[in-house]
Amino acid sequence: MDMNRRNFLKVAAGSSLLLASGTSADAREARKLSPDAVGILYDATVCIGCKVCQSACKEHNKMPVEHSSKDMLWDDPVDLSGKTLNIIKLYANGTGITKDSEVDGYSFIKRHCMHCVDPACVSACPVTALKKDPKSGVVSYNKDACIGCRYCQLACPYNIPKFEFDKAFPQIRKCQLCDHRYKEDKFSACCEFCPTGASVFGNVNDLLAEAKKRLALQPGEYYKYPVAHVRSRETSYRPVAKYQGRIYGEKEGGGTQYLMLAGVPFTKLGMPDLDETSDAAFSENIQHTIYKGMIGPGVLLAGLLFAAYKSTNKKDE
């Protein structure tokens, strides 16, 4: 049989199916969170929408202003972008009178990188331009390693990484939890400068404990919310709102280091409804099984070489 293009594709496809048939549909074992991992707890019921966190983020990460209105008087981004790493967005329904109410109410939501426990962006990056720190758990970006493929954008279930399309030498932009400030014994600027304690920084285990404590409180009960850091002595004394009965990020997508509490359903606030297994756990299991020992590429390479050999022989004849 001549190894023409059609026959080669048949052989390649058959080889792929044969390899895939032995691939388990189960996900690999989930990544574990480091006991030293740090993160943020955001409580939408405490947020007043002042956007100080946005300004602090831009100042301490040296990000430019972004205009969406014609007068160009304010930094007023409408979404995350190559110029905006952190944004406060608004949910509103009906009359929009009651704060933290799904019906005829409103709620704020703070969007930035989730710093997933098992990040799909890190798994998808072919050149390890995105890495997860084994101790802090922060997902950081190396501009010198990046080739601009934007696979991270496609892989992220939260649509976080943004590409600088307007730059001659573009980069991927995302929150890195202000990890450059840790050496100065400081932490994320959005938390440090939040006046109400809506965003607090700390060890992820401490943040989870704090979030669970709040969920156990009764609506209307007064509580001392820590400000800036979860272990801070400075507090904001205020009544407790009626929470949704879960901590977003505790389990979603394998867990995240950015945790959220809210009075409005998270899907209404624009957060995806994910199961407890990360996308990376599924994709890596299939990919690593197919390419184990370079079997898949080996079959394709052999087929290409054979096709080239047959084609050369025909020309010589």
mmCIF file of C-alpha atoms in Angstrom:
data_model
loop_
_atom_site.group_PDB
_atom_site.id
_atom_site.type_symbol
_atom_site.label_atom_id
_atom_site.label_comp_id
_atom_site.label_asym_id
_atom_site.label_seq_id
_atom_site.Cartn_x
_atom_site.Cartn_y
_atom_site.Cartn_z
ATOM 1 C CA MET A 1 0.000 0.000 0.000
ATOM 2 C CA ASP A 2 1.356 3.417 -0.934
ATOM 3 C CA MET A 3 1.780 5.747 2.013
ATOM 4 C CA ASN A 4 0.014 8.735 0.502
ATOM 5 C CA ARG A 5 -1.382 11.628 2.540
ATOM 6 C CA ARG A 6 -4.761 9.996 3.081
ATOM 7 C CA ASN A 7 -3.288 6.686 4.211
ATOM 8 C CA PHE A 8 -0.849 8.415 6.521
ATOM 9 C CA LEU A 9 -3.674 10.358 8.188
ATOM 10 C CA LYS A 10 -5.578 7.104 8.654
ATOM 11 C CA VAL A 11 -2.576 5.491 10.305
ATOM 12 C CA ALA A 12 -1.946 8.543 12.516
ATOM 13 C CA ALA A 13 -5.589 8.715 13.553
ATOM 14 C CA GLY A 14 -5.674 4.995 14.258
ATOM 15 C CA SER A 15 -2.553 5.236 16.369
ATOM 16 C CA SER A 16 -4.022 8.109 18.349
ATOM 17 C CA LEU A 17 -7.233 6.195 19.000
ATOM 18 C CA LEU A 18 -5.280 3.121 20.019
ATOM 19 C CA LEU A 19 -3.258 5.155 22.499
ATOM 20 C CA ALA A 20 -6.301 7.040 23.746
ATOM 21 C CA SER A 21 -8.173 3.795 24.338
ATOM 22 C CA GLY A 22 -5.754 3.022 27.121
ATOM 23 C CA THR A 23 -6.127 6.461 28.666
ATOM 24 C CA SER A 24 -8.087 6.708 31.873
ATOM 25 C CA ALA A 25 -10.822 9.339 32.025
ATOM 26 C CA ASP A 26 -10.069 9.808 35.724
ATOM 27 C CA ALA A 27 -8.247 12.892 36.924
ATOM 28 C CA ARG A 28 -4.818 12.635 38.485
ATOM 29 C CA GLU A 29 -4.424 13.160 42.207
ATOM 30 C CA ALA A 30 -5.248 16.698 43.272
ATOM 31 C CA ARG A 31 -2.455 19.094 44.173
ATOM 32 C CA LYS A 32 -2.094 19.851 47.871
ATOM 33 C CA LEU A 33 -1.994 23.328 49.341
ATOM 34 C CA SER A 34 1.229 24.297 51.086
ATOM 35 C CA PRO A 35 0.749 24.915 54.837
ATOM 36 C CA ASP A 36 2.546 28.241 54.295
ATOM 37 C CA ALA A 37 0.295 29.319 51.414
ATOM 38 C CA VAL A 38 -0.976 32.890 51.585
ATOM 39 C CA GLY A 39 -4.052 34.428 50.062
ATOM 40 C CA ILE A 40 -6.967 36.825 50.389
ATOM 41 C CA LEU A 41 -10.421 36.584 51.904
ATOM 42 C CA TYR A 42 -12.875 38.966 50.255
ATOM 43 C CA ASP A 43 -16.220 39.585 51.958
ATOM 44 C CA ALA A 44 -18.649 41.272 49.566
ATOM 45 C CA THR A 45 -21.004 42.118 52.444
ATOM 46 C CA VAL A 46 -18.300 44.317 53.999
ATOM 47 C CA CYS A 47 -17.247 45.947 50.700
ATOM 48 C CA ILE A 48 -18.531 49.506 50.143
ATOM 49 C CA GLY A 49 -17.331 49.801 46.540
ATOM 50 C CA CYS A 50 -14.891 52.627 47.265
ATOM 51 C CA LYS A 51 -12.297 51.117 44.881
ATOM 52 C CA VAL A 52 -9.357 52.062 47.085
ATOM 53 C CA CYS A 53 -8.080 48.547 46.396
ATOM 54 C CA GLN A 54 -8.009 49.317 42.657
ATOM 55 C CA SER A 55 -6.021 52.500 43.184
ATOM 56 C CA ALA A 56 -3.602 50.828 45.598
ATOM 57 C CA CYS A 57 -3.087 47.957 43.169
ATOM 58 C CA LYS A 58 -2.193 50.322 40.344
ATOM 59 C CA GLU A 59 0.111 52.429 42.487
ATOM 60 C CA HIS A 60 2.089 49.542 43.976
ATOM 61 C CA ASN A 61 2.281 47.529 40.753
ATOM 62 C CA LYS A 62 3.096 50.556 38.576
ATOM 63 C CA MET A 63 0.101 50.023 36.297
ATOM 64 C CA PRO A 64 -1.193 52.823 34.011
ATOM 65 C CA VAL A 65 -4.590 54.456 34.271
ATOM 66 C CA GLU A 66 -7.337 53.182 31.992
ATOM 67 C CA HIS A 67 -10.158 55.296 30.575
ATOM 68 C CA SER A 68 -13.552 54.037 29.456
ATOM 69 C CA SER A 69 -15.435 57.360 29.419
ATOM 70 C CA LYS A 70 -15.027 60.124 26.854
ATOM 71 C CA ASP A 71 -14.010 62.840 29.327
ATOM 72 C CA MET A 72 -10.936 60.798 30.362
ATOM 73 C CA LEU A 73 -10.915 62.378 33.825
ATOM 74 C CA TRP A 74 -10.793 59.206 35.884
ATOM 75 C CA ASP A 75 -9.235 55.785 35.974
ATOM 76 C CA ASP A 76 -12.443 53.914 35.183
ATOM 77 C CA PRO A 77 -11.810 50.436 33.726
ATOM 78 C CA VAL A 78 -14.822 48.227 33.061
ATOM 79 C CA ASP A 79 -13.011 44.907 33.344
ATOM 80 C CA LEU A 80 -9.634 43.298 33.921
ATOM 81 C CA SER A 81 -7.150 44.112 31.174
ATOM 82 C CA GLY A 82 -3.501 44.607 30.387
ATOM 83 C CA LYS A 83 -3.710 47.806 32.436
ATOM 84 C CA THR A 84 -5.944 46.650 35.300
ATOM 85 C CA LEU A 85 -5.101 43.698 37.562
ATOM 86 C CA ASN A 86 -7.855 44.160 40.129
ATOM 87 C CA ILE A 87 -11.375 45.510 39.703
ATOM 88 C CA ILE A 88 -14.534 46.070 41.736
ATOM 89 C CA LYS A 89 -17.678 45.230 39.774
ATOM 90 C CA LEU A 90 -21.341 45.709 40.619
ATOM 91 C CA TYR A 91 -24.327 43.368 40.631
ATOM 92 C CA ALA A 92 -27.723 45.114 40.653
ATOM 93 C CA ASN A 93 -31.284 43.801 40.473
ATOM 94 C CA GLY A 94 -34.650 45.525 40.258
ATOM 95 C CA THR A 95 -34.831 48.626 42.431
ATOM 96 C CA GLY A 96 -31.285 47.995 43.658
ATOM 97 C CA ILE A 97 -32.136 49.318 47.123
ATOM 98 C CA THR A 98 -31.031 46.563 49.494
ATOM 99 C CA LYS A 99 -27.356 45.767 49.825
ATOM 100 C CA ASP A 100 -26.365 42.103 49.523
ATOM 101 C CA SER A 101 -29.825 41.076 48.367
ATOM 102 C CA GLU A 102 -30.352 39.006 45.214
ATOM 103 C CA VAL A 103 -33.778 40.569 44.572
ATOM 104 C CA ASP A 104 -34.144 44.367 44.379
ATOM 105 C CA GLY A 105 -30.645 44.670 45.735
ATOM 106 C CA TYR A 106 -26.986 45.048 44.868
ATOM 107 C CA SER A 107 -23.589 43.652 45.707
ATOM 108 C CA PHE A 108 -20.000 44.401 44.864
ATOM 109 C CA ILE A 109 -17.539 41.753 43.721
ATOM 110 C CA LYS A 110 -13.754 42.022 43.555
ATOM 111 C CA ARG A 111 -12.129 40.267 40.606
ATOM 112 C CA HIS A 112 -8.477 39.347 40.185
ATOM 113 C CA CYS A 113 -6.358 36.207 39.903
ATOM 114 C CA MET A 114 -7.684 33.356 42.057
ATOM 115 C CA HIS A 115 -4.231 31.786 42.618
ATOM 116 C CA CYS A 116 -5.609 28.297 42.165
ATOM 117 C CA VAL A 117 -4.237 25.428 44.210
ATOM 118 C CA ASP A 118 -3.907 23.464 40.958
ATOM 119 C CA PRO A 119 -3.726 26.219 38.303
ATOM 120 C CA ALA A 120 -4.742 25.400 34.738
ATOM 121 C CA CYS A 121 -2.685 28.333 33.413
ATOM 122 C CA VAL A 122 0.529 26.843 34.810
ATOM 123 C CA SER A 123 -0.336 23.446 33.366
ATOM 124 C CA ALA A 124 -1.120 24.905 29.933
ATOM 125 C CA CYS A 125 1.985 27.090 29.603
ATOM 126 C CA PRO A 126 4.488 25.269 27.326
ATOM 127 C CA VAL A 127 7.514 27.293 28.497
ATOM 128 C CA THR A 128 6.841 27.551 32.267
ATOM 129 C CA ALA A 129 6.411 31.315 32.062
ATOM 130 C CA LEU A 130 3.768 30.832 34.748
ATOM 131 C CA LYS A 131 4.847 29.107 37.940
ATOM 132 C CA LYS A 132 3.289 28.353 41.294
ATOM 133 C CA ASP A 133 5.568 29.037 44.243
ATOM 134 C CA PRO A 134 5.886 25.810 46.275
ATOM 135 C CA LYS A 135 5.765 27.702 49.586
ATOM 136 C CA SER A 136 3.525 30.761 49.199
ATOM 137 C CA GLY A 137 1.390 29.221 46.449
ATOM 138 C CA VAL A 138 1.438 32.491 44.492
ATOM 139 C CA VAL A 139 1.078 32.025 40.730
ATOM 140 C CA SER A 140 3.695 34.307 39.205
ATOM 141 C CA TYR A 141 4.598 35.291 35.647
ATOM 142 C CA ASN A 142 8.029 35.501 33.986
ATOM 143 C CA LYS A 143 7.936 37.904 31.047
ATOM 144 C CA ASP A 144 11.356 36.721 29.797
ATOM 145 C CA ALA A 145 10.138 33.139 29.358
ATOM 146 C CA CYS A 146 6.767 33.987 27.777
ATOM 147 C CA ILE A 147 6.370 33.381 24.013
ATOM 148 C CA GLY A 148 2.947 35.037 23.756
ATOM 149 C CA CYS A 149 0.983 31.886 22.854
ATOM 150 C CA ARG A 150 -1.839 32.918 25.249
ATOM 151 C CA TYR A 151 -2.625 29.294 26.145
ATOM 152 C CA CYS A 152 -2.987 30.510 29.730
ATOM 153 C CA GLN A 153 -5.890 32.726 28.677
ATOM 154 C CA LEU A 154 -7.689 29.794 27.090
ATOM 155 C CA ALA A 155 -6.996 27.488 30.038
ATOM 156 C CA CYS A 156 -8.094 29.767 32.885
ATOM 157 C CA PRO A 157 -11.710 28.995 33.934
ATOM 158 C CA TYR A 158 -11.967 32.460 35.495
ATOM 159 C CA ASN A 159 -10.824 34.395 32.395
ATOM 160 C CA ILE A 160 -8.115 36.203 34.351
ATOM 161 C CA PRO A 161 -4.849 36.469 32.337
ATOM 162 C CA LYS A 162 -4.895 39.410 29.932
ATOM 163 C CA PHE A 163 -2.634 40.077 26.952
ATOM 164 C CA GLU A 164 -1.224 43.498 26.073
ATOM 165 C CA PHE A 165 -2.406 43.694 22.476
ATOM 166 C CA ASP A 166 -1.448 47.366 22.227
ATOM 167 C CA LYS A 167 2.242 46.873 23.058
ATOM 168 C CA ALA A 168 5.146 46.246 20.672
ATOM 169 C CA PHE A 169 6.569 43.782 23.199
ATOM 170 C CA PRO A 170 3.423 42.495 24.903
ATOM 171 C CA GLN A 171 3.169 40.598 28.166
ATOM 172 C CA ILE A 172 0.507 38.640 29.996
ATOM 173 C CA ARG A 173 -0.876 40.641 32.902
ATOM 174 C CA LYS A 174 -2.437 39.247 36.077
ATOM 175 C CA CYS A 175 -2.413 39.787 39.836
ATOM 176 C CA GLN A 176 0.665 38.250 41.490
ATOM 177 C CA LEU A 177 -0.570 38.963 45.007
ATOM 178 C CA CYS A 178 2.022 41.755 45.319
ATOM 179 C CA ASP A 179 4.702 39.135 45.955
ATOM 180 C CA HIS A 180 7.358 41.793 45.304
ATOM 181 C CA ARG A 181 6.329 43.423 48.592
ATOM 182 C CA TYR A 182 6.948 40.352 50.771
ATOM 183 C CA LYS A 183 10.688 41.077 50.991
ATOM 184 C CA GLU A 184 9.799 44.392 52.643
ATOM 185 C CA ASP A 185 7.638 42.553 55.199
ATOM 186 C CA LYS A 186 4.523 43.920 53.488
ATOM 187 C CA PHE A 187 1.601 42.203 51.793
ATOM 188 C CA SER A 188 -0.999 42.710 49.068
ATOM 189 C CA ALA A 189 -1.730 46.415 48.622
ATOM 190 C CA CYS A 190 -5.438 45.843 47.977
ATOM 191 C CA CYS A 191 -5.747 44.422 51.498
ATOM 192 C CA GLU A 192 -3.392 46.821 53.271
ATOM 193 C CA PHE A 193 -5.329 49.874 52.122
ATOM 194 C CA CYS A 194 -8.911 48.521 52.266
ATOM 195 C CA PRO A 195 -10.629 50.760 54.859
ATOM 196 C CA THR A 196 -13.394 48.331 55.892
ATOM 197 C CA GLY A 197 -11.640 44.945 56.008
ATOM 198 C CA ALA A 198 -13.540 43.669 52.980
ATOM 199 C CA SER A 199 -10.221 42.232 51.732
ATOM 200 C CA VAL A 200 -7.879 40.688 54.274
ATOM 201 C CA PHE A 201 -4.536 39.007 53.680
ATOM 202 C CA GLY A 202 -3.113 36.029 55.526
ATOM 203 C CA ASN A 203 -2.308 32.347 55.655
ATOM 204 C CA VAL A 204 -4.954 30.455 53.674
ATOM 205 C CA ASN A 205 -5.769 28.159 56.608
ATOM 206 C CA ASP A 206 -6.346 31.208 58.814
ATOM 207 C CA LEU A 207 -8.526 32.762 56.113
ATOM 208 C CA LEU A 208 -10.622 29.607 55.843
ATOM 209 C CA ALA A 209 -11.095 29.531 59.615
ATOM 210 C CA GLU A 210 -12.135 33.188 59.595
ATOM 211 C CA ALA A 211 -14.604 32.605 56.750
ATOM 212 C CA LYS A 212 -16.179 29.613 58.528
ATOM 213 C CA LYS A 213 -16.489 31.661 61.712
ATOM 214 C CA ARG A 214 -18.431 34.319 59.816
ATOM 215 C CA LEU A 215 -20.761 31.780 58.234
ATOM 216 C CA ALA A 216 -21.645 30.526 61.712
ATOM 217 C CA LEU A 217 -22.774 34.007 62.812
ATOM 218 C CA GLN A 218 -26.406 35.070 62.798
ATOM 219 C CA PRO A 219 -27.607 37.884 60.502
ATOM 220 C CA GLY A 220 -27.829 41.129 62.493
ATOM 221 C CA GLU A 221 -25.290 39.991 65.054
ATOM 222 C CA TYR A 222 -22.361 42.379 65.508
ATOM 223 C CA TYR A 223 -18.854 41.170 64.719
ATOM 224 C CA LYS A 224 -15.343 42.609 64.794
ATOM 225 C CA TYR A 225 -14.053 42.188 61.241
ATOM 226 C CA PRO A 226 -10.243 42.273 61.054
ATOM 227 C CA VAL A 227 -8.846 45.004 58.807
ATOM 228 C CA ALA A 228 -5.991 44.525 56.303
ATOM 229 C CA HIS A 229 -4.630 41.259 57.772
ATOM 230 C CA VAL A 230 -6.604 38.332 59.175
ATOM 231 C CA ARG A 231 -4.545 38.515 62.393
ATOM 232 C CA SER A 232 -4.747 42.292 62.691
ATOM 233 C CA ARG A 233 -5.764 43.896 65.974
ATOM 234 C CA GLU A 234 -7.477 46.654 64.040
ATOM 235 C CA THR A 235 -11.121 45.731 63.462
ATOM 236 C CA SER A 236 -14.299 47.071 61.907
ATOM 237 C CA TYR A 237 -17.303 46.552 64.192
ATOM 238 C CA ARG A 238 -20.455 46.077 62.152
ATOM 239 C CA PRO A 239 -23.617 43.943 61.838
ATOM 240 C CA VAL A 240 -23.402 40.621 60.026
ATOM 241 C CA ALA A 241 -25.287 40.221 56.731
ATOM 242 C CA LYS A 242 -27.059 37.075 55.580
ATOM 243 C CA TYR A 243 -24.422 35.021 53.792
ATOM 244 C CA GLN A 244 -24.683 32.462 51.050
ATOM 245 C CA GLY A 245 -23.924 29.207 52.824
ATOM 246 C CA ARG A 246 -20.499 28.510 51.327
ATOM 247 C CA ILE A 247 -17.012 29.860 50.824
ATOM 248 C CA TYR A 248 -16.291 30.335 47.152
ATOM 249 C CA GLY A 249 -12.831 29.009 46.366
ATOM 250 C CA GLU A 250 -12.688 26.455 49.168
ATOM 251 C CA LYS A 251 -13.395 23.622 46.727
ATOM 252 C CA GLU A 252 -14.168 25.133 43.309
ATOM 253 C CA GLY A 253 -11.774 23.977 40.608
ATOM 254 C CA GLY A 254 -9.617 22.158 43.140
ATOM 255 C CA GLY A 255 -9.552 25.157 45.485
ATOM 256 C CA THR A 256 -8.143 28.679 45.288
ATOM 257 C CA GLN A 257 -6.122 30.952 47.535
ATOM 258 C CA TYR A 258 -8.519 33.808 46.891
ATOM 259 C CA LEU A 259 -11.620 33.056 48.960
ATOM 260 C CA MET A 260 -14.966 34.844 48.809
ATOM 261 C CA LEU A 261 -18.048 35.367 50.940
ATOM 262 C CA ALA A 262 -21.207 37.065 49.665
ATOM 263 C CA GLY A 263 -24.901 37.556 50.291
ATOM 264 C CA VAL A 264 -25.789 37.111 46.608
ATOM 265 C CA PRO A 265 -25.301 33.809 44.708
ATOM 266 C CA PHE A 266 -21.809 33.700 43.261
ATOM 267 C CA THR A 267 -23.047 32.847 39.779
ATOM 268 C CA LYS A 268 -25.012 36.127 39.825
ATOM 269 C CA LEU A 269 -21.750 37.874 40.675
ATOM 270 C CA GLY A 270 -20.120 36.465 37.552
ATOM 271 C CA MET A 271 -18.244 33.568 39.121
ATOM 272 C CA PRO A 272 -18.266 30.240 37.223
ATOM 273 C CA ASP A 273 -19.978 27.213 38.735
ATOM 274 C CA LEU A 274 -17.130 24.675 38.864
ATOM 275 C CA ASP A 275 -16.844 21.187 40.282
ATOM 276 C CA GLU A 276 -14.201 20.204 42.836
ATOM 277 C CA THR A 277 -11.638 18.887 40.334
ATOM 278 C CA SER A 278 -9.296 21.239 38.519
ATOM 279 C CA ASP A 279 -9.140 21.314 34.732
ATOM 280 C CA ALA A 280 -5.393 20.722 34.987
ATOM 281 C CA ALA A 281 -5.946 17.416 36.804
ATOM 282 C CA PHE A 282 -7.987 16.063 33.876
ATOM 283 C CA SER A 283 -5.902 17.420 31.016
ATOM 284 C CA GLU A 284 -2.548 16.399 32.477
ATOM 285 C CA ASN A 285 -3.712 12.842 33.105
ATOM 286 C CA ILE A 286 -4.722 12.377 29.461
ATOM 287 C CA GLN A 287 -1.700 14.219 28.084
ATOM 288 C CA HIS A 288 0.843 12.378 30.215
ATOM 289 C CA THR A 289 -0.688 8.983 29.409
ATOM 290 C CA ILE A 290 -0.634 9.565 25.651
ATOM 291 C CA TYR A 291 2.899 10.977 25.634
ATOM 292 C CA LYS A 292 4.349 8.580 28.194
ATOM 293 C CA GLY A 293 7.688 7.426 26.795
ATOM 294 C CA MET A 294 7.051 9.689 23.773
ATOM 295 C CA ILE A 295 4.937 6.911 22.204
ATOM 296 C CA GLY A 296 2.508 9.277 20.479
ATOM 297 C CA PRO A 297 5.124 11.584 18.910
ATOM 298 C CA GLY A 298 7.218 8.526 18.019
ATOM 299 C CA VAL A 299 4.379 6.978 16.018
ATOM 300 C CA LEU A 300 3.744 10.249 14.172
ATOM 301 C CA LEU A 301 7.442 10.813 13.479
ATOM 302 C CA ALA A 302 7.859 7.276 12.122
ATOM 303 C CA GLY A 303 4.870 7.777 9.840
ATOM 304 C CA LEU A 304 6.234 11.072 8.538
ATOM 305 C CA LEU A 305 9.660 9.589 7.869
ATOM 306 C CA PHE A 306 8.136 6.600 6.067
ATOM 307 C CA ALA A 307 5.948 8.877 3.925
ATOM 308 C CA ALA A 308 8.962 11.015 3.008
ATOM 309 C CA TYR A 309 10.997 7.901 2.170
ATOM 310 C CA LYS A 310 8.284 6.517 -0.132
ATOM 311 C CA SER A 311 7.867 9.890 -1.819
ATOM 312 C CA THR A 312 11.634 10.160 -2.460
ATOM 313 C CA ASN A 313 11.795 6.644 -3.919
ATOM 314 C CA LYS A 314 8.967 7.409 -6.351
ATOM 315 C CA LYS A 315 10.772 10.511 -7.598
ATOM 316 C CA ASP A 316 14.019 8.544 -8.100
ATOM 317 C CA GLU A 317 12.179 5.902 -10.163
#
